[in-house]
Amino acid sequence: MTRGLVRVVLCLIWAGVLGVLGGWAARPGADVLRPVAATTPTELVRVLVATTRQPAADDPYAFTAKRAHHLSYVAYTLSLPPTHVLGNIEWPAQAPGDPARDMVVTATRPLDRAAFTRAAAAGSGGDVMVFVHGYNTSQQEAVYRVGQFAADSGVPGNVVAFTWPSFAKLTDYVADRESTNYSRDYLERVLNELAATPGIRRISVVAHSMGSWLAMETLRQARMRGAPFVRKLDQFVLLSPDIDVDVFRSQLDAIGTLPHPITVLTSADDRALKISQDLGGGVPRVGNVTIDAAQAQEIARRYNLSVVDLSRVADDDPLRHNKFIKLLPALHQSVGQEARARELHLIQRAGVFFADTAGRILAPDR
């Protein structure tokens, strides 16, 4: 193994251990998806899942990294402990966990397609958010992260996790990328199913890292085919997107202008994306591109993008790949509802914006 390859592998190890797990001594197994009776008063959040993973043959709660030739649907209810900290996942030190101090699953139910769409519409107020996870992520890690994100961000409506068959191994970056390509038609199918469901009026898509590639490719092909979900598309958010900047521009050319800006969260010091950049011939990724204010403003206006630069945000994660999590406490800690509303309204138009060291979103002239 060459010295350069050794460096890449070591960096990927850090990305997996520090960036994904965030405090687990060992990665959580599928047993954390087994329901636990919650007797302590806790905050509950429901996560609906549509997945291209194959269900495990020997465990009714587990999903493998193998690619299924069909979609599976599951409903999970998770509880957050009374001591929950914004942005954190309180993983059980040992499964199944204690609801008094851990985030746990309290109920799980397999669904068919009709039950899935009914559940997505029920009590949604017309809004559904679909979250697409990134590289090196297991089913359980995706479900818990989406549950935490939904609870802490206070998103309106119901939440769907689209989980694709990541191998959840440090050395399988290329295999994971192929699994995202494999899942494009399935994600489009899920979005069209939601759009066709009575009671669902707005669909938002939030994607992280490599999941942004899957989301953008799905939107590109859907736009070219005139897929019905595009007419109900509300917010489209890319968190630390692992996409070649030149490929991204070609995707945007094919997609054209959407009614709402595509929101892109970037950070020039994202070390995980620097590894991806090295593997991709040195071409910057969208999520770690260095922003030149004048040029970026012109590009943002041309493609109707709302770009939020998180480079100034303080982060104790050595990989600096999950800074978006830091925005949640910042938005919650803004002084009053009006201040939070101003920050969110600010980035709902095309342009380039910056977050300060505390994660508060500022206009470019500040």
Short mmCIF file of C-alpha atoms in Angstrom, two decimals:
data_model
loop_
_atom_site.label_atom_id
_atom_site.label_comp_id
_atom_site.label_asym_id
_atom_site.label_seq_id
_atom_site.Cartn_x
_atom_site.Cartn_y
_atom_site.Cartn_z
CA MET A 1 0.00 0.00 0.00
CA THR A 2 1.42 3.37 -0.99
CA ARG A 3 1.93 6.16 1.51
CA GLY A 4 -0.81 8.22 -0.17
CA LEU A 5 -3.30 5.37 0.02
CA VAL A 6 -2.42 4.76 3.68
CA ARG A 7 -3.17 8.43 4.38
CA VAL A 8 -6.54 8.20 2.65
CA VAL A 9 -7.53 5.04 4.52
CA LEU A 10 -6.51 6.54 7.86
CA CYS A 11 -8.52 9.67 7.12
CA LEU A 12 -11.53 7.60 6.20
CA ILE A 13 -11.22 5.79 9.51
CA TRP A 14 -11.34 9.14 11.30
CA ALA A 15 -14.35 10.14 9.19
CA GLY A 16 -16.22 7.01 10.20
CA VAL A 17 -15.31 6.94 13.85
CA LEU A 18 -15.50 10.64 14.67
CA GLY A 19 -17.83 12.07 12.04
CA VAL A 20 -20.53 9.41 12.11
CA LEU A 21 -20.53 7.96 15.58
CA GLY A 22 -19.92 11.04 17.67
CA GLY A 23 -19.15 9.36 20.97
CA TRP A 24 -19.92 5.65 20.51
CA ALA A 25 -17.04 3.40 21.50
CA ALA A 26 -18.46 0.85 19.06
CA ARG A 27 -20.97 1.33 16.29
CA PRO A 28 -24.58 0.62 17.26
CA GLY A 29 -25.96 -2.70 16.13
CA ALA A 30 -29.41 -3.42 14.76
CA ASP A 31 -30.56 -4.30 18.28
CA VAL A 32 -31.04 -0.59 19.00
CA LEU A 33 -34.02 -0.79 16.62
CA ARG A 34 -35.79 -3.26 18.93
CA PRO A 35 -38.65 -1.52 20.77
CA VAL A 36 -38.16 -0.62 24.43
CA ALA A 37 -41.01 0.10 26.83
CA ALA A 38 -40.77 3.74 27.87
CA THR A 39 -42.18 4.38 31.33
CA THR A 40 -40.36 7.69 31.85
CA PRO A 41 -42.09 10.78 30.40
CA THR A 42 -40.19 11.47 27.18
CA GLU A 43 -40.51 13.41 23.94
CA LEU A 44 -41.66 11.14 21.13
CA VAL A 45 -40.88 11.52 17.43
CA ARG A 46 -42.13 9.34 14.59
CA VAL A 47 -39.92 8.48 11.62
CA LEU A 48 -41.32 6.77 8.55
CA VAL A 49 -38.78 4.86 6.50
CA ALA A 50 -38.71 3.90 2.83
CA THR A 51 -35.64 1.83 2.03
CA THR A 52 -33.87 0.00 -0.78
CA ARG A 53 -32.05 -2.19 1.74
CA GLN A 54 -32.84 -5.88 1.97
CA PRO A 55 -34.46 -6.94 5.26
CA ALA A 56 -32.37 -9.39 7.24
CA ALA A 57 -33.56 -12.97 6.98
CA ASP A 58 -32.83 -13.80 10.64
CA ASP A 59 -33.85 -10.57 12.39
CA PRO A 60 -37.22 -8.84 11.89
CA TYR A 61 -35.75 -5.51 13.02
CA ALA A 62 -32.56 -5.48 10.93
CA PHE A 63 -31.79 -4.36 7.38
CA THR A 64 -28.65 -5.38 5.50
CA ALA A 65 -26.38 -3.55 3.07
CA LYS A 66 -27.66 -5.67 0.19
CA ARG A 67 -29.67 -3.95 -2.53
CA ALA A 68 -33.30 -4.97 -2.61
CA HIS A 69 -35.27 -5.10 -5.87
CA HIS A 70 -38.22 -3.50 -4.12
CA LEU A 71 -38.98 -0.85 -1.52
CA SER A 72 -39.66 -1.69 2.11
CA TYR A 73 -41.56 0.62 4.44
CA VAL A 74 -41.34 0.85 8.24
CA ALA A 75 -42.68 3.20 10.91
CA TYR A 76 -40.52 3.88 13.99
CA THR A 77 -41.38 5.79 17.14
CA LEU A 78 -38.35 7.09 19.04
CA SER A 79 -38.18 8.71 22.43
CA LEU A 80 -35.71 11.37 23.51
CA PRO A 81 -34.61 11.29 27.16
CA PRO A 82 -35.52 14.16 29.50
CA THR A 83 -31.83 15.13 29.52
CA HIS A 84 -31.61 15.34 25.72
CA VAL A 85 -29.13 17.92 24.42
CA LEU A 86 -29.89 19.68 21.13
CA GLY A 87 -27.85 18.19 18.31
CA ASN A 88 -26.91 15.04 20.23
CA ILE A 89 -27.93 11.41 19.89
CA GLU A 90 -27.90 9.84 23.35
CA TRP A 91 -26.88 6.38 22.17
CA PRO A 92 -27.41 3.56 24.67
CA ALA A 93 -24.19 2.40 26.24
CA GLN A 94 -25.67 -1.07 25.84
CA ALA A 95 -28.75 -2.09 23.85
CA PRO A 96 -31.64 -1.90 24.27
CA GLY A 97 -31.04 1.21 26.37
CA ASP A 98 -32.74 3.12 29.16
CA PRO A 99 -35.38 5.69 28.06
CA ALA A 100 -34.57 7.76 31.14
CA ARG A 101 -31.13 8.61 29.73
CA ASP A 102 -30.94 7.18 26.19
CA MET A 103 -32.61 7.76 22.86
CA VAL A 104 -34.49 4.54 22.09
CA VAL A 105 -37.07 3.06 19.75
CA THR A 106 -40.38 2.52 21.54
CA ALA A 107 -42.38 1.10 18.63
CA THR A 108 -41.80 -0.26 15.15
CA ARG A 109 -44.26 -1.40 12.53
CA PRO A 110 -43.74 -2.71 8.98
CA LEU A 111 -45.96 -1.03 6.39
CA ASP A 112 -47.10 -1.66 2.87
CA ARG A 113 -47.06 1.15 0.34
CA ALA A 114 -50.64 2.24 0.98
CA ALA A 115 -50.16 2.30 4.76
CA PHE A 116 -46.91 4.23 4.31
CA THR A 117 -48.51 7.00 2.26
CA ARG A 118 -51.51 7.17 4.61
CA ALA A 119 -49.16 7.51 7.58
CA ALA A 120 -47.17 10.21 5.78
CA ALA A 121 -50.32 12.24 5.19
CA ALA A 122 -51.96 11.71 8.59
CA GLY A 123 -51.58 14.75 10.82
CA SER A 124 -49.00 16.26 8.47
CA GLY A 125 -50.75 19.56 7.92
CA GLY A 126 -49.84 19.04 4.28
CA ASP A 127 -46.05 18.95 4.87
CA VAL A 128 -43.66 16.02 4.54
CA MET A 129 -39.87 16.16 4.84
CA VAL A 130 -37.76 13.41 3.23
CA PHE A 131 -34.24 13.02 4.64
CA VAL A 132 -31.51 11.19 2.67
CA HIS A 133 -28.47 10.08 4.68
CA GLY A 134 -24.82 10.04 3.64
CA TYR A 135 -21.90 7.64 3.22
CA ASN A 136 -20.92 4.94 5.73
CA THR A 137 -24.29 4.89 7.49
CA SER A 138 -26.23 1.91 8.78
CA GLN A 139 -30.00 1.65 8.95
CA GLN A 140 -30.03 2.28 12.69
CA GLU A 141 -27.68 5.27 12.42
CA ALA A 142 -29.89 6.81 9.74
CA VAL A 143 -33.10 6.28 11.71
CA TYR A 144 -31.70 7.77 14.91
CA ARG A 145 -30.10 10.75 13.14
CA VAL A 146 -33.31 11.60 11.31
CA GLY A 147 -35.26 11.28 14.56
CA GLN A 148 -32.85 13.60 16.35
CA PHE A 149 -32.82 16.07 13.46
CA ALA A 150 -36.62 16.13 13.25
CA ALA A 151 -37.05 16.64 16.98
CA ASP A 152 -34.41 19.36 17.30
CA SER A 153 -35.24 21.32 14.16
CA GLY A 154 -38.96 21.40 14.81
CA VAL A 155 -39.80 20.78 11.15
CA PRO A 156 -43.51 20.99 10.37
CA GLY A 157 -45.42 17.92 9.26
CA ASN A 158 -44.21 14.32 9.04
CA VAL A 159 -40.70 13.00 8.52
CA VAL A 160 -39.59 10.27 6.12
CA ALA A 161 -36.10 8.75 6.06
CA PHE A 162 -35.09 7.36 2.69
CA THR A 163 -32.38 4.83 3.57
CA TRP A 164 -30.26 3.42 0.79
CA PRO A 165 -27.96 0.37 1.09
CA SER A 166 -24.77 1.92 2.40
CA PHE A 167 -22.25 -0.80 3.21
CA ALA A 168 -21.43 1.15 6.41
CA LYS A 169 -17.77 0.25 6.02
CA LEU A 170 -14.87 2.67 5.85
CA THR A 171 -13.34 1.07 2.77
CA ASP A 172 -16.54 0.97 0.70
CA TYR A 173 -16.80 4.57 -0.49
CA VAL A 174 -17.06 3.53 -4.15
CA ALA A 175 -19.59 0.79 -3.36
CA ASP A 176 -21.68 3.31 -1.46
CA ARG A 177 -21.62 5.68 -4.43
CA GLU A 178 -22.90 2.86 -6.64
CA SER A 179 -25.67 2.17 -4.12
CA THR A 180 -26.82 5.78 -4.42
CA ASN A 181 -26.96 5.42 -8.20
CA TYR A 182 -28.90 2.18 -7.77
CA SER A 183 -31.44 3.97 -5.57
CA ARG A 184 -32.28 6.95 -7.82
CA ASP A 185 -35.40 5.48 -9.43
CA TYR A 186 -36.63 4.21 -6.05
CA LEU A 187 -36.27 7.62 -4.40
CA GLU A 188 -38.13 9.20 -7.31
CA ARG A 189 -40.87 6.58 -6.89
CA VAL A 190 -41.23 7.38 -3.19
CA LEU A 191 -41.44 11.12 -3.88
CA ASN A 192 -44.05 10.56 -6.60
CA GLU A 193 -46.07 8.30 -4.27
CA LEU A 194 -46.07 11.03 -1.63
CA ALA A 195 -47.03 13.68 -4.19
CA ALA A 196 -49.99 11.56 -5.32
CA THR A 197 -51.29 11.16 -1.77
CA PRO A 198 -54.34 13.28 -0.85
CA GLY A 199 -53.54 15.66 1.98
CA ILE A 200 -49.84 16.10 1.12
CA ARG A 201 -49.35 19.54 -0.41
CA ARG A 202 -45.66 20.26 0.10
CA ILE A 203 -42.63 17.94 0.00
CA SER A 204 -39.22 19.03 1.25
CA VAL A 205 -36.02 17.07 0.65
CA VAL A 206 -32.99 17.30 2.97
CA ALA A 207 -29.85 15.35 2.04
CA HIS A 208 -26.47 14.99 3.70
CA SER A 209 -23.05 14.41 2.13
CA MET A 210 -23.18 11.54 -0.41
CA GLY A 211 -26.94 11.51 -0.01
CA SER A 212 -26.88 14.92 -1.73
CA TRP A 213 -25.60 13.21 -4.85
CA LEU A 214 -28.55 10.81 -4.75
CA ALA A 215 -30.99 13.66 -4.16
CA MET A 216 -29.60 15.83 -6.96
CA GLU A 217 -29.47 12.96 -9.46
CA THR A 218 -33.05 12.07 -8.58
CA LEU A 219 -34.20 15.67 -9.00
CA ARG A 220 -32.33 15.95 -12.30
CA GLN A 221 -33.95 12.89 -13.84
CA ALA A 222 -37.35 13.75 -12.37
CA ARG A 223 -37.20 17.25 -13.83
CA MET A 224 -36.28 15.89 -17.26
CA ARG A 225 -39.11 13.34 -17.12
CA GLY A 226 -41.69 15.77 -15.79
CA ALA A 227 -42.20 13.75 -12.61
CA PRO A 228 -45.25 14.88 -10.62
CA PHE A 229 -43.49 15.36 -7.28
CA VAL A 230 -41.55 18.35 -8.63
CA ARG A 231 -44.78 20.36 -8.69
CA LYS A 232 -45.12 19.86 -4.91
CA LEU A 233 -41.44 20.38 -4.12
CA ASP A 234 -40.95 22.98 -1.41
CA GLN A 235 -37.53 23.19 0.24
CA PHE A 236 -34.56 21.29 -1.23
CA VAL A 237 -31.60 21.37 1.16
CA LEU A 238 -28.10 19.94 0.65
CA LEU A 239 -25.99 19.56 3.80
CA SER A 240 -22.22 19.31 3.19
CA PRO A 241 -22.89 17.94 -0.32
CA ASP A 242 -20.33 15.44 -1.61
CA ILE A 243 -20.69 16.43 -5.28
CA ASP A 244 -18.01 17.47 -7.77
CA VAL A 245 -18.55 21.21 -8.38
CA ASP A 246 -18.46 20.82 -12.17
CA VAL A 247 -20.97 17.97 -12.06
CA PHE A 248 -23.17 20.07 -9.78
CA ARG A 249 -23.26 22.88 -12.32
CA SER A 250 -24.28 20.46 -15.06
CA GLN A 251 -27.01 19.06 -12.80
CA LEU A 252 -28.30 22.58 -12.17
CA ASP A 253 -28.29 23.31 -15.91
CA ALA A 254 -30.52 20.27 -16.45
CA ILE A 255 -32.81 21.01 -13.50
CA GLY A 256 -33.37 24.67 -14.32
CA THR A 257 -34.94 27.21 -11.98
CA LEU A 258 -37.19 25.92 -9.22
CA PRO A 259 -39.89 27.95 -7.44
CA HIS A 260 -37.77 28.00 -4.26
CA PRO A 261 -33.98 28.31 -4.02
CA ILE A 262 -31.94 25.15 -3.46
CA THR A 263 -30.26 25.62 -0.05
CA VAL A 264 -26.62 24.52 0.14
CA LEU A 265 -24.62 24.39 3.40
CA THR A 266 -20.85 24.51 2.89
CA SER A 267 -17.66 24.77 4.93
CA ALA A 268 -14.23 25.34 3.43
CA ASP A 269 -12.57 23.41 6.28
CA ASP A 270 -14.64 20.22 5.80
CA ARG A 271 -11.88 17.61 6.04
CA ALA A 272 -14.07 14.65 5.14
CA LEU A 273 -14.91 16.29 1.82
CA LYS A 274 -11.22 17.11 1.31
CA ILE A 275 -10.64 13.35 1.30
CA SER A 276 -13.38 12.93 -1.29
CA GLN A 277 -11.81 15.76 -3.28
CA ASP A 278 -8.45 13.96 -3.26
CA LEU A 279 -10.12 10.75 -4.42
CA GLY A 280 -11.89 12.72 -7.18
CA GLY A 281 -8.77 14.09 -8.86
CA GLY A 282 -8.51 17.24 -6.75
CA VAL A 283 -11.78 18.81 -7.97
CA PRO A 284 -13.46 20.62 -5.04
CA ARG A 285 -16.72 19.28 -3.70
CA VAL A 286 -19.72 21.55 -3.44
CA GLY A 287 -19.65 21.24 0.34
CA ASN A 288 -16.05 22.43 0.82
CA VAL A 289 -15.59 24.94 -1.99
CA THR A 290 -13.92 28.20 -0.95
CA ILE A 291 -16.45 30.96 -1.49
CA ASP A 292 -15.39 34.08 -3.35
CA ALA A 293 -18.17 36.47 -2.39
CA ALA A 294 -18.65 38.31 -5.70
CA GLN A 295 -18.41 35.24 -7.92
CA ALA A 296 -20.52 33.13 -5.54
CA GLN A 297 -23.28 35.75 -5.43
CA GLU A 298 -23.45 35.77 -9.22
CA ILE A 299 -23.62 31.96 -9.40
CA ALA A 300 -26.22 31.84 -6.61
CA ARG A 301 -28.47 34.27 -8.47
CA ARG A 302 -28.00 32.49 -11.80
CA TYR A 303 -28.95 29.07 -10.43
CA ASN A 304 -31.35 30.24 -7.69
CA LEU A 305 -29.22 28.92 -4.82
CA SER A 306 -29.20 29.93 -1.18
CA VAL A 307 -25.64 29.16 -0.06
CA VAL A 308 -24.83 29.26 3.66
CA ASP A 309 -21.10 29.25 4.45
CA LEU A 310 -20.44 27.60 7.82
CA SER A 311 -16.65 28.00 7.71
CA ARG A 312 -16.68 30.29 10.76
CA VAL A 313 -18.82 27.95 12.87
CA ALA A 314 -16.89 26.49 15.80
CA ASP A 315 -16.86 22.71 15.75
CA ASP A 316 -15.15 20.19 18.01
CA ASP A 317 -15.50 17.45 15.37
CA PRO A 318 -12.01 17.05 13.82
CA LEU A 319 -13.62 16.21 10.45
CA ARG A 320 -15.91 19.28 10.51
CA HIS A 321 -18.41 17.47 8.30
CA ASN A 322 -21.56 17.78 10.40
CA LYS A 323 -21.61 21.49 11.16
CA PHE A 324 -25.26 21.70 10.18
CA ILE A 325 -26.03 20.10 13.54
CA LYS A 326 -24.58 23.20 15.20
CA LEU A 327 -27.19 25.39 13.51
CA LEU A 328 -30.01 23.80 15.47
CA PRO A 329 -28.92 25.01 18.94
CA ALA A 330 -28.03 28.40 17.42
CA LEU A 331 -31.49 28.82 15.95
CA HIS A 332 -33.14 27.67 19.17
CA GLN A 333 -30.99 30.05 21.22
CA SER A 334 -31.69 33.11 19.06
CA VAL A 335 -33.49 35.74 21.10
CA GLY A 336 -37.20 35.11 20.61
CA GLN A 337 -39.29 33.65 17.82
CA GLU A 338 -38.90 36.80 15.71
CA ALA A 339 -35.10 36.49 15.60
CA ARG A 340 -35.32 32.85 14.56
CA ALA A 341 -37.87 33.69 11.89
CA ARG A 342 -35.63 36.44 10.50
CA GLU A 343 -32.67 34.06 10.19
CA LEU A 344 -34.72 31.40 8.42
CA HIS A 345 -36.43 33.93 6.16
CA LEU A 346 -33.04 35.37 5.22
CA ILE A 347 -31.86 32.17 3.55
CA GLN A 348 -35.13 31.52 1.71
CA ARG A 349 -33.95 33.70 -1.16
CA ALA A 350 -31.08 33.35 -3.61
CA GLY A 351 -27.70 34.58 -2.42
CA VAL A 352 -24.67 33.75 -0.28
CA PHE A 353 -24.94 34.00 3.49
CA PHE A 354 -22.53 33.38 6.34
CA ALA A 355 -22.86 31.88 9.80
CA ASP A 356 -20.86 33.37 12.64
CA THR A 357 -18.84 31.36 15.14
CA ALA A 358 -21.98 30.60 17.15
CA GLY A 359 -23.91 29.43 14.08
CA ARG A 360 -26.16 32.49 13.70
CA ILE A 361 -26.93 33.22 10.05
CA LEU A 362 -25.90 36.67 8.84
CA ALA A 363 -26.31 38.62 5.64
CA PRO A 364 -23.12 39.02 3.52
CA ASP A 365 -22.55 42.63 4.58
CA ARG A 366 -22.20 41.62 8.23
#
